[in-house]
mmCIF file of C-alpha atoms in Angstrom:
data_model
loop_
_atom_site.group_PDB
_atom_site.id
_atom_site.type_symbol
_atom_site.label_atom_id
_atom_site.label_comp_id
_atom_site.label_asym_id
_atom_site.label_seq_id
_atom_site.Cartn_x
_atom_site.Cartn_y
_atom_site.Cartn_z
ATOM 1 C CA MET A 1 0.000 0.000 0.000
ATOM 2 C CA THR A 2 1.277 3.426 -0.861
ATOM 3 C CA ASP A 3 1.793 6.176 1.619
ATOM 4 C CA PRO A 4 -1.005 8.796 1.184
ATOM 5 C CA THR A 5 1.359 11.587 2.224
ATOM 6 C CA GLY A 6 3.974 10.541 -0.365
ATOM 7 C CA ARG A 7 1.334 10.214 -3.081
ATOM 8 C CA ARG A 8 -0.006 13.673 -2.277
ATOM 9 C CA ALA A 9 3.500 15.221 -2.430
ATOM 10 C CA GLU A 10 4.103 13.504 -5.778
ATOM 11 C CA LEU A 11 0.840 14.851 -7.190
ATOM 12 C CA GLU A 12 1.583 18.363 -5.899
ATOM 13 C CA ALA A 13 5.039 18.267 -7.514
ATOM 14 C CA ARG A 14 3.585 17.084 -10.828
ATOM 15 C CA ASN A 15 0.896 19.749 -10.589
ATOM 16 C CA ALA A 16 3.519 22.470 -9.926
ATOM 17 C CA ALA A 17 5.606 21.254 -12.878
ATOM 18 C CA MET A 18 2.521 21.301 -15.109
ATOM 19 C CA ARG A 19 1.668 24.841 -13.923
ATOM 20 C CA ASP A 20 5.209 25.990 -14.717
ATOM 21 C CA GLN A 21 4.970 24.445 -18.164
ATOM 22 C CA VAL A 22 1.593 26.114 -18.824
ATOM 23 C CA ASP A 23 2.934 29.469 -17.551
ATOM 24 C CA THR A 24 5.926 29.148 -19.877
ATOM 25 C CA LEU A 25 3.659 28.222 -22.756
ATOM 26 C CA LEU A 26 1.316 31.158 -22.108
ATOM 27 C CA ALA A 27 4.221 33.607 -21.873
ATOM 28 C CA GLU A 28 5.658 32.271 -25.108
ATOM 29 C CA LEU A 29 2.230 32.417 -26.784
ATOM 30 C CA LYS A 30 1.847 36.043 -25.674
ATOM 31 C CA THR A 31 5.308 36.896 -27.046
ATOM 32 C CA LYS A 32 4.646 35.040 -30.313
ATOM 33 C CA THR A 33 1.281 36.804 -30.727
ATOM 34 C CA ALA A 34 2.969 40.203 -30.305
ATOM 35 C CA GLU A 35 5.655 39.196 -32.814
ATOM 36 C CA LEU A 36 3.001 38.062 -35.304
ATOM 37 C CA ARG A 37 1.117 41.346 -34.887
ATOM 38 C CA GLU A 38 4.335 43.284 -35.564
ATOM 39 C CA THR A 39 5.142 41.050 -38.537
ATOM 40 C CA GLN A 40 1.663 41.616 -39.959
ATOM 41 C CA GLU A 41 2.122 45.395 -39.705
ATOM 42 C CA ARG A 42 5.521 45.169 -41.420
ATOM 43 C CA VAL A 43 4.070 42.969 -44.183
ATOM 44 C CA GLN A 44 1.259 45.427 -44.849
ATOM 45 C CA ALA A 45 3.790 48.258 -45.158
ATOM 46 C CA ILE A 46 5.877 46.524 -47.850
ATOM 47 C CA THR A 47 6.065 48.275 -51.199
ATOM 48 C CA ALA A 48 8.489 47.779 -54.043
ATOM 49 C CA SER A 49 9.249 49.566 -57.302
ATOM 50 C CA ALA A 50 11.132 48.750 -60.471
ATOM 51 C CA VAL A 51 12.156 50.747 -63.519
ATOM 52 C CA SER A 52 12.631 49.199 -66.955
ATOM 53 C CA LYS A 53 16.129 49.075 -68.429
ATOM 54 C CA ASP A 54 15.291 51.769 -70.958
ATOM 55 C CA GLY A 55 13.567 53.947 -68.340
ATOM 56 C CA SER A 56 10.252 53.983 -70.169
ATOM 57 C CA VAL A 57 8.247 52.192 -67.438
ATOM 58 C CA ARG A 58 8.127 52.458 -63.641
ATOM 59 C CA ALA A 59 5.945 50.062 -61.626
ATOM 60 C CA SER A 60 5.148 49.942 -57.929
ATOM 61 C CA VAL A 61 3.424 47.100 -56.053
ATOM 62 C CA ASP A 62 2.269 46.361 -52.516
ATOM 63 C CA SER A 63 3.050 43.340 -50.344
ATOM 64 C CA THR A 64 0.516 41.179 -52.195
ATOM 65 C CA GLY A 65 2.040 42.029 -55.569
ATOM 66 C CA ALA A 66 -0.904 44.222 -56.591
ATOM 67 C CA VAL A 67 0.112 47.086 -58.843
ATOM 68 C CA THR A 68 -0.264 50.383 -56.999
ATOM 69 C CA SER A 69 1.320 52.592 -59.639
ATOM 70 C CA LEU A 70 2.305 52.244 -63.298
ATOM 71 C CA GLU A 71 4.030 55.183 -64.974
ATOM 72 C CA PHE A 72 5.315 55.652 -68.515
ATOM 73 C CA SER A 73 7.953 58.148 -69.558
ATOM 74 C CA ALA A 74 6.795 61.094 -71.673
ATOM 75 C CA ASN A 75 8.139 59.593 -74.892
ATOM 76 C CA ALA A 76 7.458 55.894 -74.121
ATOM 77 C CA PHE A 77 4.725 55.690 -76.756
ATOM 78 C CA GLU A 78 6.869 57.320 -79.418
ATOM 79 C CA ARG A 79 9.919 55.055 -79.060
ATOM 80 C CA THR A 80 8.294 51.626 -79.290
ATOM 81 C CA THR A 81 5.385 49.524 -80.461
ATOM 82 C CA PRO A 82 2.386 48.775 -78.235
ATOM 83 C CA ASP A 83 3.369 45.073 -78.044
ATOM 84 C CA LYS A 84 6.924 45.841 -76.992
ATOM 85 C CA LEU A 85 5.769 48.433 -74.450
ATOM 86 C CA ALA A 86 3.317 45.897 -73.016
ATOM 87 C CA ARG A 87 6.130 43.335 -72.628
ATOM 88 C CA VAL A 88 8.397 45.930 -70.988
ATOM 89 C CA ALA A 89 5.574 46.949 -68.617
ATOM 90 C CA THR A 90 4.876 43.306 -67.719
ATOM 91 C CA GLU A 91 8.561 42.582 -67.076
ATOM 92 C CA THR A 92 8.890 45.732 -64.965
ATOM 93 C CA ILE A 93 5.849 44.795 -62.884
ATOM 94 C CA LEU A 94 7.262 41.293 -62.358
ATOM 95 C CA GLN A 95 10.575 42.793 -61.225
ATOM 96 C CA ALA A 96 8.709 44.895 -58.661
ATOM 97 C CA VAL A 97 6.709 41.843 -57.528
ATOM 98 C CA ALA A 98 9.944 39.850 -57.155
ATOM 99 C CA LYS A 99 11.403 42.601 -54.944
ATOM 100 C CA SER A 100 8.211 42.713 -52.886
ATOM 101 C CA ARG A 101 8.108 38.929 -52.434
ATOM 102 C CA THR A 102 11.780 38.784 -51.502
ATOM 103 C CA GLU A 103 11.236 41.413 -48.809
ATOM 104 C CA LEU A 104 8.064 39.638 -47.678
ATOM 105 C CA ASN A 105 9.951 36.357 -47.294
ATOM 106 C CA GLU A 106 12.631 38.112 -45.230
ATOM 107 C CA VAL A 107 10.015 39.708 -42.971
ATOM 108 C CA ILE A 108 8.030 36.530 -42.303
ATOM 109 C CA ALA A 109 10.994 34.144 -41.952
ATOM 110 C CA PRO A 110 11.452 34.749 -38.187
ATOM 111 C CA ALA A 111 7.718 34.227 -37.582
ATOM 112 C CA GLN A 112 7.818 30.880 -39.345
ATOM 113 C CA ARG A 113 10.233 29.455 -36.817
ATOM 114 C CA GLY A 114 8.336 27.569 -34.142
ATOM 115 C CA GLY A 115 8.543 28.196 -30.432
ATOM 116 C CA SER A 116 10.355 26.048 -27.912
ATOM 117 C CA VAL A 117 7.039 24.641 -26.655
ATOM 118 C CA ASP A 118 4.213 23.983 -29.070
ATOM 119 C CA LEU A 119 0.555 23.583 -28.085
ATOM 120 C CA SER A 120 0.196 20.636 -30.454
ATOM 121 C CA GLU A 121 2.748 18.715 -28.374
ATOM 122 C CA LEU A 122 0.728 19.165 -25.182
ATOM 123 C CA LEU A 123 -2.816 19.022 -26.487
ATOM 124 C CA PRO A 124 -3.564 16.533 -29.271
ATOM 125 C CA GLY A 125 -5.667 18.021 -32.058
ATOM 126 C CA VAL A 126 -4.580 21.617 -31.400
ATOM 127 C CA PRO A 127 -2.869 23.136 -34.457
ATOM 128 C CA SER A 128 0.795 23.977 -34.286
ATOM 129 C CA LEU A 129 1.650 27.688 -34.366
ATOM 130 C CA THR A 130 3.924 27.041 -37.335
ATOM 131 C CA ASP A 131 0.971 25.517 -39.237
ATOM 132 C CA LEU A 132 -0.948 28.776 -38.845
ATOM 133 C CA ILE A 133 1.673 30.783 -40.760
ATOM 134 C CA PRO A 134 1.498 30.283 -44.522
ATOM 135 C CA PRO A 135 4.630 29.302 -46.425
ATOM 136 C CA PRO A 136 6.455 32.137 -48.168
ATOM 137 C CA PRO A 137 5.221 32.952 -51.658
ATOM 138 C CA ALA A 138 7.369 32.094 -54.645
ATOM 139 C CA VAL A 139 9.406 34.885 -56.159
ATOM 140 C CA PRO A 140 8.379 35.252 -59.826
ATOM 141 C CA GLN A 141 10.961 35.186 -62.565
ATOM 142 C CA PRO A 142 10.609 37.786 -65.315
ATOM 143 C CA PRO A 143 9.956 36.369 -68.796
ATOM 144 C CA SER A 144 13.404 37.533 -69.967
ATOM 145 C CA ALA A 145 14.994 35.219 -67.371
ATOM 146 C CA GLN A 146 13.037 32.239 -68.627
ATOM 147 C CA ARG A 147 14.267 30.391 -71.696
ATOM 148 C CA ARG A 148 12.256 31.248 -74.762
ATOM 149 C CA ALA A 149 11.809 28.845 -77.641
ATOM 150 C CA PRO A 150 12.880 30.281 -80.976
ATOM 151 C CA ALA A 151 9.996 31.464 -83.100
ATOM 152 C CA PRO A 152 9.330 29.360 -86.202
ATOM 153 C CA ARG A 153 10.448 30.921 -89.461
ATOM 154 C CA PRO A 154 7.652 32.149 -91.744
ATOM 155 C CA ASP A 155 8.598 29.650 -94.468
ATOM 156 C CA ASP A 156 8.576 26.766 -91.984
ATOM 157 C CA GLU A 157 5.226 26.884 -90.188
ATOM 158 C CA ASP A 158 5.379 23.469 -88.570
ATOM 159 C CA GLY A 159 9.088 23.628 -87.711
ATOM 160 C CA ASP A 160 9.929 20.403 -89.606
ATOM 161 C CA SER A 161 11.822 21.634 -92.630
ATOM 162 C CA PHE A 162 14.061 19.224 -94.560
ATOM 163 C CA MET A 163 16.488 22.155 -94.802
ATOM 164 C CA ASP A 164 16.951 22.322 -91.046
ATOM 165 C CA ARG A 165 20.341 20.756 -90.324
ATOM 166 C CA SER A 166 20.277 21.236 -86.556
ATOM 167 C CA GLY A 167 19.291 17.570 -86.016
ATOM 168 C CA TRP A 168 22.094 16.170 -88.219
#
């Protein structure tokens, strides 16, 4: 038979240890919540801009990549075709989005690191704090950085000319 006094002391010690663990967890949760609030404010304040190589287009975006400003130089419409200007504008916007996403990833990286104690470890079924923070968005690559297939020649519409010696 166990000693009731010893059993009581054991339960009180376990209870005190559990209280300490809960206090630590609550303090960490409070700190993490404040950090997440600060991170959210910093994310909302992110803006990025890019200027095309020729200076004809300037684009600005917010943290979500939404265009907030698109400006053309005074002579942008005189120096190029509409198709080329559209491509330059698209590339410039993508450059601004890439800058915005890179900064966003840097801002949210510390928040994505989990705490030393996680609720999901103590309480089954409770989501982990790290699961509540979305993964960083991909940084887009401008079309000029992607490999483009050569355009077919006008006299070779299907690309299978017997004169093409590249496969020999």
